[in-house]
Amino acid sequence: MRRLVSLFAASRALVTDYPLARNHGRPQPAANMALARNEQLDSLPLMKLAAAFSAIALFAVASSAPARANDSEAEWALGGLVLKSNAAISMDREDLFISADEVRVDYTYTNHAPEDREVLIAFPLPAQPDAESYSEYYSYPDWDELEFTTTVNGEKVDYEIADRAILGTRDVTDLIAAEGWPLYWFRDYDFEESLSDLPDTEKKRLEGLGLLKGHDDYGILRVQPAWQVRRSVVRKQVFPAKSTVSVSHRYTPLVGGSVGGMLYPSNRESYPEGIQDYRDKWCTDDSFLAGVDRKLRASPEGKVTYYGETWLGYVLKSGANWLGPIKEFRLVVDKGEPGNLVSFCMDGVRKISPTQFEVVKQNFEPERDLDILLVSFYDIED
């Protein structure tokens, strides 16, 4: 079985299921969770492996945690859709709930200008594929299944979808169309295979445009697509002068995850660079890992305990594009089952129920996006 090991960006503090103690201004766990066995999923007999997959059908194998985003003003520039700042409209409140089953976010905005403002609002989704991870074809989330709904002052509103091909900050949608290529190349295995039939001169031309990236394979120039696809949910919004508007989004998240991963003790020992990725992205410190180990060791008689990962994400940084900070910010993360473990990077976390964790901030200016790791455990007969 292939392991999915992603390289992740750095973030901040830690949340566990235990009270937090302060240490140099950084939340630290006052106690640990429970933990387990060294067996890897690779060692399961075939029938048990199949049972393991069935037991955690919740986990869709994906390249990274499919994230969602805060609203942001946008414009159609020559190069495509561009997020920009707004100097007249403030985000007074953001109330965000995230679980593997549902995401709810409620905003309150105020237009401080003396006249009405009509702006283009974009809710950007993360670019696919993740350039720093591996995934099989068709394992990426299908944004068409997002079941996204928006209401403004309680009334449902329509929106449009904008799909763009990007190379870093560069929009290459028109170049892709000119070549007659599919935008979502990573859903088309035959397309990538067909690139191998191109003459080397053509491969190098397309490399020069940035559309392909190549490497030498014993004298053969191998190439693959270099662009990502970013989807934005777009709508026009009128903000009346000197007035407040309430906006709500609801959708079923398209979760990512894996059957097992780098949290097994033997994997952490063999691939320390892999577990560092977890520490960087989800702040999984030694106390969290000790909790995983205890869970894995606590197998019922005659059974072996394995685990699965669910990845959730939310793009917070676009919320910083409005006038001033987010005046009132509230986040609730629900880990699903009391026996699950959760880790994410955010300070000021408190447990408000057996499965929910809350963060409340005033004048919040998000500098990073939110990534959440949910870990669940299941037993297979030995």
Coordinates of C-alpha atoms in Angstrom, one line a residue:
M1 CA 0.0 0.0 0.0
R2 CA 1.3 3.4 -0.9
R3 CA 1.8 5.9 1.9
L4 CA 0.8 9.5 1.4
V5 CA 3.4 11.8 2.9
S6 CA 2.8 15.5 2.3
L7 CA 5.1 18.4 2.8
F8 CA 3.3 21.1 4.7
A9 CA 3.7 24.8 5.5
A10 CA 4.6 26.0 9.0
S11 CA 2.0 27.1 11.6
R12 CA 1.7 28.0 15.3
A13 CA 0.4 26.4 18.5
L14 CA -1.3 23.1 19.6
V15 CA -4.7 21.9 20.6
T16 CA -5.3 18.6 22.4
D17 CA -8.2 17.0 24.3
Y18 CA -6.6 18.1 27.6
P19 CA -6.4 21.4 29.5
L20 CA -3.7 23.6 28.3
A21 CA -0.8 25.0 30.4
R22 CA 1.2 28.0 29.4
N23 CA 4.9 27.7 28.5
H24 CA 6.7 30.7 27.1
G25 CA 3.5 32.1 25.8
R26 CA 2.7 29.0 23.8
P27 CA -0.2 26.6 24.7
Q28 CA 1.1 23.2 25.9
P29 CA -0.9 20.1 26.9
A30 CA -1.2 19.5 30.6
A31 CA -1.7 15.8 30.0
N32 CA -1.5 13.3 27.2
M33 CA -4.0 11.3 25.2
A34 CA -4.0 7.5 24.7
L35 CA -1.7 5.3 22.5
A36 CA -0.8 2.1 20.6
R37 CA 1.0 -0.6 18.7
N38 CA 3.9 -0.5 16.2
E39 CA 2.1 -2.6 13.6
Q40 CA 1.8 -0.9 10.2
L41 CA -1.1 -1.3 7.9
D42 CA 1.2 -2.9 5.3
S43 CA 1.5 -6.0 7.5
L44 CA -2.2 -6.8 7.5
P45 CA -3.4 -9.8 5.5
L46 CA -5.3 -9.0 2.4
M47 CA -8.8 -9.7 3.9
K48 CA -8.0 -7.7 7.0
L49 CA -6.7 -4.9 4.9
A50 CA -10.0 -4.9 3.0
A51 CA -11.9 -4.8 6.3
A52 CA -9.8 -1.9 7.5
F53 CA -10.7 0.1 4.4
S54 CA -14.4 -0.7 4.9
A55 CA -14.2 0.3 8.6
I56 CA -13.1 3.8 7.7
A57 CA -15.0 4.6 4.6
L58 CA -15.2 8.1 5.9
F59 CA -11.6 8.8 4.8
A60 CA -11.3 9.9 1.1
V61 CA -7.7 9.5 0.0
A62 CA -6.7 13.0 -1.2
S63 CA -3.6 15.0 -1.8
S64 CA -4.2 17.5 0.9
A65 CA -6.9 18.8 3.2
P66 CA -9.5 20.4 1.0
A67 CA -9.8 23.8 2.4
R68 CA -12.5 26.5 2.2
A69 CA -12.0 30.2 2.5
N70 CA -13.2 33.5 3.9
D71 CA -15.0 35.9 1.7
S72 CA -12.8 38.5 0.0
E73 CA -13.4 41.3 -2.5
A74 CA -12.2 40.4 -6.0
E75 CA -11.9 41.9 -9.5
W76 CA -11.6 40.6 -13.0
A77 CA -8.1 41.8 -14.0
L78 CA -6.5 41.1 -17.4
G79 CA -4.8 38.0 -15.9
G80 CA -8.0 36.6 -14.3
L81 CA -9.7 36.8 -10.9
V82 CA -7.7 38.8 -8.4
L83 CA -8.5 39.2 -4.7
K84 CA -8.0 42.7 -3.4
S85 CA -8.5 44.8 -0.2
N86 CA -11.5 46.9 0.6
A87 CA -11.0 50.2 2.5
A88 CA -14.7 50.9 3.2
I89 CA -16.2 47.7 4.4
S90 CA -15.3 46.0 7.6
M91 CA -15.9 42.4 8.7
D92 CA -17.4 42.9 12.2
R93 CA -18.0 39.3 13.0
E94 CA -17.1 35.8 11.8
D95 CA -18.6 32.7 13.5
L96 CA -17.0 29.6 12.0
F97 CA -18.0 25.9 12.7
I98 CA -15.9 23.1 11.1
S99 CA -16.5 19.4 11.3
A100 CA -16.0 16.5 8.8
D101 CA -19.8 16.6 8.1
E102 CA -20.6 20.3 7.9
V103 CA -19.0 23.8 7.6
R104 CA -21.0 26.8 8.7
V105 CA -19.7 30.4 8.6
D106 CA -21.7 33.5 9.5
Y107 CA -20.4 37.0 8.7
T108 CA -21.5 40.5 9.6
Y109 CA -20.2 43.3 7.4
T110 CA -20.6 47.1 7.7
N111 CA -20.2 49.6 4.8
H112 CA -18.7 52.7 6.4
A113 CA -19.0 54.7 3.1
P114 CA -21.7 57.4 2.6
E115 CA -22.8 55.6 -0.6
D116 CA -23.8 52.1 -1.6
R117 CA -21.0 49.8 -2.7
E118 CA -21.4 47.0 -5.2
V119 CA -18.4 44.7 -5.1
L120 CA -17.5 41.3 -6.6
I121 CA -17.1 38.8 -3.7
A122 CA -15.0 35.7 -4.2
F123 CA -14.9 32.6 -1.9
P124 CA -11.6 31.0 -3.2
L125 CA -11.1 27.3 -2.9
P126 CA -7.6 25.8 -2.7
A127 CA -5.6 25.1 -5.9
Q128 CA -5.4 21.6 -7.1
P129 CA -3.3 19.5 -7.3
D130 CA -1.2 20.1 -4.2
A131 CA 2.3 20.6 -5.7
E132 CA 4.0 19.1 -2.6
S133 CA 2.1 15.8 -2.3
Y134 CA 1.3 12.6 -4.2
S135 CA -2.2 11.3 -5.0
E136 CA -3.8 8.9 -7.4
Y137 CA -5.9 10.1 -10.3
Y138 CA -9.5 10.8 -9.4
S139 CA -8.7 11.1 -5.7
Y140 CA -8.9 14.9 -5.7
P141 CA -12.1 16.5 -4.4
D142 CA -14.8 17.3 -6.9
W143 CA -15.9 20.9 -6.2
D144 CA -19.1 20.2 -8.1
E145 CA -20.2 18.1 -5.1
L146 CA -19.6 20.9 -2.6
E147 CA -23.4 21.6 -2.0
F148 CA -22.6 25.2 -1.3
T149 CA -25.3 27.6 -0.3
T150 CA -25.2 31.3 0.6
T151 CA -27.7 33.6 2.2
V152 CA -27.7 37.4 2.6
N153 CA -29.8 38.8 5.4
G154 CA -31.5 35.4 5.5
E155 CA -32.3 35.2 1.8
K156 CA -30.7 32.6 -0.5
V157 CA -28.6 34.1 -3.3
D158 CA -27.1 32.8 -6.5
Y159 CA -23.4 32.6 -7.3
E160 CA -21.1 31.9 -10.2
I161 CA -18.2 29.5 -10.5
A162 CA -14.8 30.7 -11.8
D163 CA -12.2 28.0 -12.6
R164 CA -8.7 29.3 -13.5
A165 CA -5.4 27.7 -14.4
I166 CA -2.6 29.2 -12.3
L167 CA 1.2 29.0 -12.2
G168 CA 2.1 30.6 -8.9
T169 CA 0.5 34.1 -9.2
R170 CA 0.2 33.9 -13.0
D171 CA -3.1 33.1 -14.7
V172 CA -2.5 30.7 -17.7
T173 CA -6.1 29.8 -18.5
D174 CA -5.9 31.3 -22.0
L175 CA -2.7 29.5 -22.8
I176 CA -4.2 26.2 -21.7
A177 CA -7.2 26.8 -23.9
A178 CA -5.0 27.7 -26.8
E179 CA -3.3 24.4 -26.6
G180 CA -6.7 22.6 -26.5
W181 CA -5.8 21.0 -23.2
P182 CA -8.1 20.0 -20.4
L183 CA -8.1 22.5 -17.5
Y184 CA -8.4 19.7 -14.9
W185 CA -5.6 17.6 -16.3
F186 CA -5.2 15.5 -13.1
R187 CA -8.5 13.9 -13.8
D188 CA -7.4 12.7 -17.2
Y189 CA -4.8 10.0 -17.0
D190 CA -4.7 9.6 -20.8
F191 CA -3.8 13.3 -21.3
E192 CA -0.7 13.1 -19.2
E193 CA 0.3 9.9 -21.0
S194 CA -0.1 11.6 -24.3
L195 CA 2.5 14.2 -23.4
S196 CA 5.2 11.6 -23.7
D197 CA 4.4 11.4 -27.5
L198 CA 5.3 15.0 -28.1
P199 CA 8.5 15.8 -29.9
D200 CA 11.3 17.1 -27.7
T201 CA 11.2 20.5 -29.5
E202 CA 7.5 20.8 -28.5
K203 CA 8.2 19.7 -25.0
K204 CA 10.9 22.4 -24.6
R205 CA 8.6 25.1 -26.1
L206 CA 5.9 24.2 -23.6
E207 CA 8.5 24.1 -20.8
G208 CA 9.5 27.6 -21.8
L209 CA 5.9 28.8 -21.4
G210 CA 5.9 27.2 -18.0
L211 CA 3.0 24.9 -18.8
L212 CA 5.1 21.7 -18.5
K213 CA 7.9 20.7 -16.2
G214 CA 10.4 18.1 -17.2
H215 CA 13.3 16.0 -16.2
D216 CA 15.9 13.9 -17.9
D217 CA 15.3 10.2 -17.6
Y218 CA 18.4 8.5 -19.0
G219 CA 18.3 10.6 -22.1
I220 CA 14.6 10.8 -22.4
L221 CA 12.8 14.1 -21.6
R222 CA 9.9 13.3 -19.4
V223 CA 7.3 16.0 -18.9
Q224 CA 4.1 16.6 -16.9
P225 CA 1.7 19.5 -16.5
A226 CA 2.9 22.3 -14.2
W227 CA -0.3 24.3 -13.6
Q228 CA -2.8 24.1 -10.8
V229 CA -6.6 24.8 -11.0
R230 CA -8.2 27.3 -8.6
R231 CA -11.9 27.5 -8.2
S232 CA -13.7 30.6 -6.8
V233 CA -17.3 30.9 -5.8
V234 CA -18.2 34.4 -7.1
R235 CA -21.1 36.7 -6.6
K236 CA -22.0 40.4 -6.7
Q237 CA -22.9 42.0 -3.4
V238 CA -24.5 45.4 -2.7
F239 CA -23.5 46.9 0.7
P240 CA -25.9 49.7 1.5
A241 CA -24.4 52.9 2.7
K242 CA -23.7 53.1 6.5
S243 CA -25.5 49.8 6.9
T244 CA -24.7 46.2 8.1
V245 CA -25.2 43.1 6.1
S246 CA -25.3 39.5 7.3
V247 CA -23.9 36.7 5.1
S248 CA -23.9 33.0 5.7
H249 CA -22.3 30.0 3.9
R250 CA -23.2 26.3 4.4
Y251 CA -21.7 23.3 2.8
T252 CA -20.7 19.7 3.2
P253 CA -16.9 19.6 3.2
L254 CA -15.1 17.3 0.9
V255 CA -12.7 15.8 3.4
G256 CA -9.3 14.4 2.6
G257 CA -7.4 11.8 4.6
S258 CA -5.7 8.5 4.6
V259 CA -5.8 5.0 6.0
G260 CA -2.9 5.1 8.5
G261 CA 0.1 7.4 7.9
M262 CA 3.2 8.6 9.6
L263 CA 1.8 8.6 13.2
Y264 CA 2.6 4.9 13.7
P265 CA 5.7 4.7 16.1
S266 CA 7.7 2.6 13.6
N267 CA 7.0 5.1 10.8
R268 CA 8.0 8.0 13.0
E269 CA 11.3 6.3 13.8
S270 CA 12.0 5.3 10.2
Y271 CA 11.0 8.6 8.6
P272 CA 11.6 11.5 11.1
E273 CA 11.2 14.0 8.3
G274 CA 7.7 12.8 7.7
I275 CA 6.5 13.4 11.3
Q276 CA 8.1 16.9 11.1
D277 CA 5.6 17.7 8.4
Y278 CA 2.8 16.8 10.8
R279 CA 4.3 19.0 13.4
D280 CA 4.6 21.9 11.0
K281 CA 1.1 21.7 9.6
W282 CA -1.0 20.5 12.5
C283 CA 1.2 21.1 15.6
T284 CA 1.3 17.5 16.6
D285 CA 3.7 17.7 19.5
D286 CA 5.2 14.9 21.7
S287 CA 2.1 14.8 23.9
F288 CA -0.2 14.3 21.0
L289 CA 2.0 11.6 19.6
A290 CA 2.1 9.9 23.1
G291 CA -1.7 10.0 23.0
V292 CA -1.7 8.2 19.6
D293 CA 0.7 5.6 21.0
R294 CA -1.5 4.8 24.0
K295 CA -4.6 4.5 21.8
L296 CA -2.8 2.0 19.6
R297 CA -1.6 0.0 22.6
A298 CA -5.1 -0.2 24.1
S299 CA -6.3 -3.0 21.8
P300 CA -9.0 -5.3 23.0
E301 CA -8.0 -8.9 23.5
G302 CA -7.5 -10.7 20.2
K303 CA -7.6 -7.5 18.1
V304 CA -5.1 -5.0 16.7
T305 CA -5.8 -1.2 16.7
Y306 CA -5.2 0.9 13.6
Y307 CA -5.9 4.5 12.9
G308 CA -7.1 6.7 10.1
E309 CA -6.6 10.4 9.4
T310 CA -9.1 13.0 8.3
W311 CA -7.8 16.4 7.0
L312 CA -9.9 19.6 7.1
G313 CA -8.8 23.1 6.2
Y314 CA -10.1 26.6 5.9
V315 CA -8.5 29.6 4.2
L316 CA -8.5 32.3 6.9
K317 CA -6.1 34.8 5.3
S318 CA -8.5 36.2 2.8
G319 CA -10.5 37.5 5.8
A320 CA -7.7 40.1 6.3
N321 CA -8.7 41.9 3.0
W322 CA -11.4 44.0 4.6
L323 CA -11.2 47.3 6.4
G324 CA -9.4 46.7 9.7
P325 CA -9.2 43.3 11.6
I326 CA -12.1 40.9 12.1
K327 CA -13.6 42.6 15.1
E328 CA -15.2 39.4 16.6
F329 CA -14.0 36.0 15.6
R330 CA -15.3 32.6 16.9
L331 CA -14.1 29.2 15.8
V332 CA -15.6 25.9 16.9
V333 CA -14.0 22.6 15.7
D334 CA -15.9 19.4 16.2
K335 CA -13.8 16.2 16.2
G336 CA -16.8 13.9 15.6
E337 CA -16.5 11.1 18.2
P338 CA -15.3 11.5 21.8
G339 CA -12.6 8.9 21.2
N340 CA -11.1 10.7 18.2
L341 CA -8.0 12.9 18.6
V342 CA -7.7 16.4 17.1
S343 CA -4.8 18.7 16.5
F344 CA -4.6 22.2 14.9
C345 CA -2.5 25.3 15.2
M346 CA -4.4 28.0 17.1
D347 CA -3.9 29.6 20.5
G348 CA -6.6 30.4 23.1
V349 CA -8.4 27.0 22.6
R350 CA -10.8 25.7 25.2
K351 CA -12.9 22.5 25.2
I352 CA -16.6 23.2 25.4
S353 CA -18.1 19.7 24.9
P354 CA -16.8 16.1 24.6
T355 CA -16.2 16.7 20.9
Q356 CA -16.0 20.5 20.4
F357 CA -13.2 23.1 20.9
E358 CA -13.7 26.8 20.8
V359 CA -11.4 29.8 20.0
V360 CA -12.6 33.4 20.5
K361 CA -10.6 36.4 19.4
Q362 CA -11.1 40.1 19.3
N363 CA -9.6 42.3 16.5
F364 CA -8.3 39.2 14.8
E365 CA -5.9 39.5 11.8
P366 CA -5.4 36.0 10.4
E367 CA -1.8 35.5 9.2
R368 CA -2.1 31.8 8.4
D369 CA -4.8 29.4 7.1
L370 CA -6.3 26.8 9.3
D371 CA -5.5 23.1 9.0
I372 CA -7.1 20.4 11.2
L373 CA -6.1 16.8 11.7
L374 CA -8.7 14.3 13.0
V375 CA -7.4 10.9 14.1
S376 CA -9.9 8.0 14.7
F377 CA -9.1 4.4 15.8
Y378 CA -10.6 1.1 14.8
D379 CA -10.0 -2.5 15.9
I380 CA -9.3 -5.5 13.5
E381 CA -9.2 -9.1 14.6
D382 CA -5.6 -10.3 15.0

